[in-house]
XYZ file of C-alpha atoms in Angstrom:
391
model
C 91.585 5.452 5.925
C 95.499 5.071 5.659
C 94.911 3.871 1.752
C 92.973 6.940 1.400
C 95.286 9.262 2.871
C 98.393 7.802 0.851
C 96.442 8.176 -2.290
C 95.494 11.574 -1.810
C 98.915 12.578 -0.876
C 100.223 10.576 -3.950
C 98.008 12.759 -6.179
C 99.963 15.942 -5.184
C 102.985 14.640 -6.688
C 104.054 15.858 -10.125
C 103.890 12.990 -12.953
C 107.578 12.684 -13.373
C 108.243 12.627 -9.579
C 105.593 9.924 -8.922
C 106.690 7.751 -11.755
C 110.648 7.961 -10.561
C 110.145 8.288 -6.899
C 112.261 11.273 -6.554
C 111.888 14.888 -5.279
C 110.972 17.551 -7.669
C 113.632 19.041 -10.028
C 115.997 21.606 -7.903
C 115.351 20.069 -4.498
C 117.733 17.678 -2.704
C 116.343 14.413 -1.544
C 115.682 13.807 2.223
C 116.627 17.495 3.141
C 114.036 18.102 5.838
C 112.992 21.496 6.759
C 110.783 20.895 10.007
C 108.245 23.517 10.564
C 108.195 25.125 13.954
C 104.962 27.244 13.821
C 101.389 26.917 12.220
C 98.990 29.679 11.662
C 95.419 28.173 11.996
C 92.447 29.346 10.437
C 89.419 27.058 10.178
C 85.669 27.198 9.375
C 83.002 24.787 10.411
C 85.304 22.719 12.451
C 85.664 22.386 16.468
C 88.741 24.567 16.748
C 89.442 22.809 20.493
C 89.199 19.331 18.918
C 91.339 20.222 15.812
C 94.076 21.829 17.983
C 94.008 18.880 20.568
C 94.355 16.330 17.634
C 97.231 18.307 16.067
C 98.918 18.625 19.341
C 98.591 14.768 19.819
C 100.502 14.124 16.509
C 102.901 17.122 16.296
C 103.758 18.018 20.068
C 106.570 20.212 19.002
C 104.592 22.252 16.640
C 103.358 25.837 18.082
C 99.651 26.630 17.018
C 98.651 30.119 16.517
C 94.975 31.152 16.206
C 95.839 34.769 16.434
C 98.879 36.475 15.070
C 100.180 39.727 13.586
C 103.495 39.018 11.416
C 103.990 42.795 10.828
C 103.894 44.023 14.399
C 104.853 40.957 16.626
C 106.743 38.706 13.833
C 109.156 37.551 16.571
C 106.441 35.870 18.313
C 105.991 33.407 15.457
C 108.784 30.715 15.266
C 110.411 30.385 11.747
C 109.956 28.293 9.706
C 106.412 28.385 9.777
C 103.136 27.600 7.745
C 99.604 28.976 7.102
C 96.841 26.089 7.333
C 93.525 27.010 6.274
C 90.490 24.436 6.286
C 86.841 24.833 5.455
C 83.899 23.041 3.867
C 84.778 22.316 0.222
C 81.263 24.025 -0.691
C 78.917 21.722 -2.904
C 79.119 18.167 -1.623
C 80.917 16.651 1.164
C 84.397 17.093 1.938
C 86.893 19.715 3.173
C 89.268 21.934 1.428
C 92.663 22.642 2.675
C 95.107 25.540 1.764
C 98.682 25.699 2.854
C 101.262 28.727 2.610
C 104.895 28.233 3.821
C 106.794 31.181 5.007
C 108.715 30.759 1.635
C 105.700 31.579 -0.465
C 104.934 28.041 -1.604
C 101.051 27.214 -1.787
C 99.429 23.826 -1.804
C 95.813 23.213 -2.232
C 94.190 19.895 -1.380
C 90.624 18.454 -0.980
C 89.752 15.480 1.395
C 86.930 13.444 2.299
C 85.453 13.874 5.730
C 83.611 10.399 6.380
C 84.202 9.985 10.036
C 85.412 12.595 12.720
C 86.129 15.603 10.642
C 88.764 17.039 12.918
C 90.744 13.627 13.302
C 90.610 12.986 9.721
C 92.031 16.629 8.932
C 94.662 16.419 11.451
C 96.064 13.068 9.997
C 95.930 14.553 6.582
C 97.720 17.750 7.722
C 100.380 15.789 9.291
C 101.057 13.818 6.321
C 101.249 16.649 3.687
C 103.434 18.518 6.256
C 105.772 15.816 6.409
C 105.898 15.454 2.779
C 106.400 19.283 2.341
C 109.101 19.457 5.089
C 111.067 16.484 3.104
C 110.488 18.284 -0.257
C 108.447 15.479 -1.766
C 105.535 17.356 -3.027
C 105.543 19.954 -5.463
C 103.744 23.407 -4.645
C 100.797 24.386 -6.650
C 101.810 27.752 -6.761
C 105.023 30.106 -5.635
C 105.463 33.630 -4.433
C 102.113 33.250 -2.383
C 102.457 35.555 0.882
C 100.902 33.977 3.974
C 98.532 36.464 5.689
C 100.096 38.816 8.005
C 97.324 39.171 10.477
C 94.473 36.923 11.697
C 91.676 39.062 10.170
C 89.101 37.576 7.768
C 90.063 39.795 4.764
C 93.472 39.247 4.862
C 93.034 35.559 5.231
C 90.545 35.208 2.480
C 92.974 37.332 0.187
C 95.717 34.762 0.911
C 93.413 31.586 0.241
C 92.260 32.933 -3.213
C 95.870 33.476 -4.000
C 96.685 30.105 -3.028
C 94.017 28.704 -5.108
C 94.884 31.113 -8.109
C 91.788 32.986 -8.233
C 91.690 36.277 -9.872
C 89.817 39.320 -8.875
C 86.641 39.755 -10.730
C 86.908 42.506 -13.131
C 84.646 45.590 -12.427
C 81.508 45.524 -14.936
C 81.746 48.065 -17.584
C 79.210 50.771 -17.255
C 76.552 50.206 -19.897
C 76.308 53.050 -22.500
C 73.256 55.540 -21.808
C 70.530 55.273 -24.205
C 70.166 58.444 -26.082
C 66.645 60.159 -25.576
C 65.099 61.207 -28.853
C 64.961 64.892 -29.210
C 61.512 66.675 -28.344
C 60.131 69.589 -30.346
C 59.011 71.134 -27.064
C 61.596 71.326 -24.033
C 60.281 70.839 -20.909
C 60.765 73.810 -18.376
C 63.707 73.487 -16.282
C 63.356 73.222 -12.557
C 64.744 76.116 -10.701
C 68.317 74.990 -9.285
C 68.020 74.855 -5.503
C 70.942 77.037 -3.871
C 73.614 75.282 -2.263
C 73.275 75.328 1.503
C 75.841 76.752 3.350
C 77.910 73.879 5.171
C 77.458 73.580 8.835
C 80.267 74.966 10.977
C 82.644 72.418 12.080
C 82.131 71.897 15.960
C 84.948 73.884 17.641
C 85.828 71.277 20.083
C 85.786 73.535 23.082
C 84.583 72.221 26.495
C 83.427 74.230 29.511
C 82.006 73.676 32.939
C 82.257 74.331 36.545
C 85.275 73.194 38.675
C 85.857 73.109 42.516
C 88.608 72.194 44.691
C 88.978 71.980 48.558
C 92.166 71.522 50.480
C 94.688 73.191 52.933
C 97.282 75.747 52.416
C 100.544 75.259 54.180
C 103.144 78.104 54.993
C 106.674 76.999 53.897
C 109.028 77.059 55.499
C 107.230 77.224 58.757
C 107.992 80.984 60.093
C 108.864 81.478 63.778
C 105.624 83.325 64.222
C 103.131 80.906 62.608
C 102.158 77.428 62.438
C 102.606 75.545 59.190
C 98.933 75.480 58.643
C 98.041 79.098 56.792
C 94.425 78.021 56.379
C 91.969 75.671 54.705
C 88.993 76.060 52.466
C 87.478 75.625 49.008
C 87.647 77.272 45.326
C 85.101 77.117 42.981
C 85.763 78.186 39.282
C 85.215 77.765 35.687
C 87.665 76.019 33.218
C 87.515 76.010 29.493
C 89.520 73.355 27.532
C 90.152 73.692 23.847
C 90.484 70.824 21.309
C 94.277 70.632 21.391
C 94.288 70.860 25.261
C 94.745 74.749 25.726
C 93.231 75.368 29.450
C 91.811 78.814 30.725
C 89.573 79.561 33.490
C 88.803 81.822 36.629
C 88.247 81.023 40.165
C 87.408 82.277 43.730
C 89.373 80.972 46.550
C 88.331 81.216 50.304
C 90.561 80.214 52.929
C 90.232 80.787 56.894
C 92.348 79.986 59.943
C 90.703 80.075 63.231
C 92.368 79.682 66.825
C 89.897 81.025 69.129
C 89.673 83.927 69.847
C 91.849 84.757 66.868
C 91.024 84.053 63.053
C 91.907 85.147 59.510
C 90.002 85.129 56.289
C 91.451 85.209 52.900
C 89.797 85.608 49.665
C 91.664 85.303 46.132
C 90.279 85.981 42.598
C 92.562 84.451 40.101
C 92.932 83.875 36.227
C 94.516 80.413 34.918
C 96.306 79.730 31.847
C 97.601 76.367 30.900
C 97.316 72.992 29.164
C 95.474 69.585 29.838
C 96.740 66.395 28.642
C 94.170 63.619 28.399
C 94.522 60.020 27.605
C 91.749 57.439 27.738
C 90.612 57.465 31.419
C 93.285 59.890 32.697
C 93.740 63.751 32.533
C 96.558 65.987 33.642
C 95.917 69.573 33.756
C 98.749 72.003 34.599
C 98.370 75.721 34.586
C 99.747 78.734 36.319
C 97.490 81.555 37.942
C 97.843 85.292 38.507
C 95.410 86.441 41.443
C 94.617 89.197 43.740
C 93.923 88.326 47.456
C 92.016 90.275 50.102
C 92.270 89.455 53.665
C 90.725 90.389 57.296
C 91.478 89.326 60.869
C 90.073 89.167 64.391
C 92.122 89.163 67.078
C 91.022 88.577 70.650
C 87.332 88.979 68.905
C 88.123 92.344 67.659
C 88.213 93.177 64.004
C 91.867 94.253 62.848
C 92.417 95.719 59.593
C 95.460 95.838 57.392
C 95.877 99.647 58.174
C 96.323 98.869 61.860
C 99.350 96.766 61.032
C 100.716 99.331 58.542
C 100.186 96.889 55.647
C 98.136 96.311 52.626
C 94.792 94.811 52.656
C 95.438 92.955 49.394
C 97.989 90.507 48.282
C 99.251 89.850 44.874
C 100.322 86.017 43.799
C 101.636 83.777 41.165
C 100.812 80.026 41.564
C 101.451 76.683 39.656
C 99.227 74.034 40.111
C 98.319 70.394 38.904
C 95.465 68.291 39.288
C 95.961 64.786 37.875
C 92.740 62.545 38.039
C 90.580 59.853 36.767
C 88.763 61.004 33.579
C 85.398 59.535 32.078
C 84.304 60.942 28.720
C 81.055 60.938 26.943
C 80.605 60.981 23.180
C 76.852 62.327 23.310
C 74.895 64.838 24.874
C 75.873 67.869 26.492
C 78.081 66.372 29.270
C 81.494 66.019 27.650
C 83.463 64.474 30.615
C 84.180 64.117 34.335
C 87.491 64.421 36.358
C 87.795 63.585 39.730
C 91.543 63.680 41.340
C 94.029 65.437 43.473
C 95.368 68.876 43.516
C 98.815 70.436 44.198
C 100.033 73.953 43.988
C 102.961 76.104 44.755
C 102.804 79.817 44.785
C 104.112 83.055 46.238
C 101.898 85.983 47.773
C 102.887 89.200 48.865
C 101.648 92.442 50.157
C 102.938 95.347 48.092
C 105.449 97.520 49.968
C 105.369 95.213 52.872
C 105.876 91.659 51.834
C 104.717 89.001 54.374
C 102.404 90.134 57.239
C 102.727 88.272 60.651
C 99.689 88.484 63.133
C 100.044 88.068 66.955
C 97.087 87.958 69.557
C 96.685 90.726 72.268
C 99.657 89.000 74.477
C 101.982 89.583 71.493
C 102.182 85.726 70.631
C 102.103 85.159 67.056
C 99.389 82.885 65.293
C 99.349 83.188 61.817
C 101.344 84.412 58.732
C 99.823 86.128 55.546
C 101.667 85.672 52.454
C 105.016 84.262 51.508
C 105.752 80.947 49.791
C 103.065 78.679 50.294
C 101.945 74.938 49.243
C 98.468 73.435 48.769
C 97.202 69.955 48.730
C 93.373 68.985 48.405
C 90.788 67.401 45.991
C 89.568 68.450 42.765
C 86.461 67.955 40.528
C 85.607 69.320 37.045
C 82.490 68.806 34.681
C 83.306 69.538 31.053
C 80.105 70.591 29.086
C 79.933 71.011 25.301
C 78.403 74.077 24.009
C 75.112 73.525 22.191
C 76.795 74.038 18.525
C 79.274 71.102 19.499
C 76.805 68.468 20.741
C 76.289 65.347 18.764
C 72.659 64.034 18.639
C 72.280 60.442 19.789
């Protein structure tokens, strides 16, 4: 077997170099350039067995089965060599192609009688040693190693190493001229071109609901921090570039028997929703009008009884980051589940903040002023029928 490997390696030397026992012209004798990395691509071989055989013979050589020299070139130590092993095609044997980082290509064929992986590893070690010592002449130069471990780029590099030229495209055959007919066939009426279907708008619209607590900040002297708790159903629409519009109705209440207050707010929202794979972050501002009513010691109290307005006007800013799951087909475009935080100010025209006290004069709640809310948020995004993709 050793005699066979020496004979095959000797066949790769140029005639002048083989006769005189020297390196090719232009190369300095015994100038070794050891390879640090090898890019491996094999077909018809046991990859694990071949890698183990190479590591046994060349323990310092880094082996890469996956690489991207354009994006992660620093991950491959230089100098490197690309090694491709595959069945030779017709008949027995293996085909070996090597391309160095300097653009030198070597093509060899070897017999595979016996354990193919060990034979291939021994032959690769022998020819790499000869290339490092510049004792073998390249079959071709200026051949680029494949930049990525992809079948197409590897095939192109192997063809370039072998000197294969792309097959020219066949020239179109001339169309045979039809003999002239005395009687012309009636022309078929041309069908009018159909109007192209309108491109989907990409809008998504659906129900939205949140629930949480509302806190007065800073806690006033006549109120505890908790201003109320409740829910806010609504509808949100998201544009193809993330524009967010919507409307909602929020109902909050605060009960300290026998006293209670209920607040109902109608709001319009405008903002933007950033989305990335499994995450969505909608951020919006809202303008709302809020009606309120109270019971003190079980008796209904109106705003007029307190010399205040029964409607609050407010501005709020909110964000609802959460997990997002999108769907490519059907009416459901996506689902978002997450938290919600908001900050805003609500004031009664002409009065500002309204404080409520019980029959004994002890304060129990505040209406309006700066407030902060936290809670949970769920939204379903639906596609309009014209924008649905059929499965």
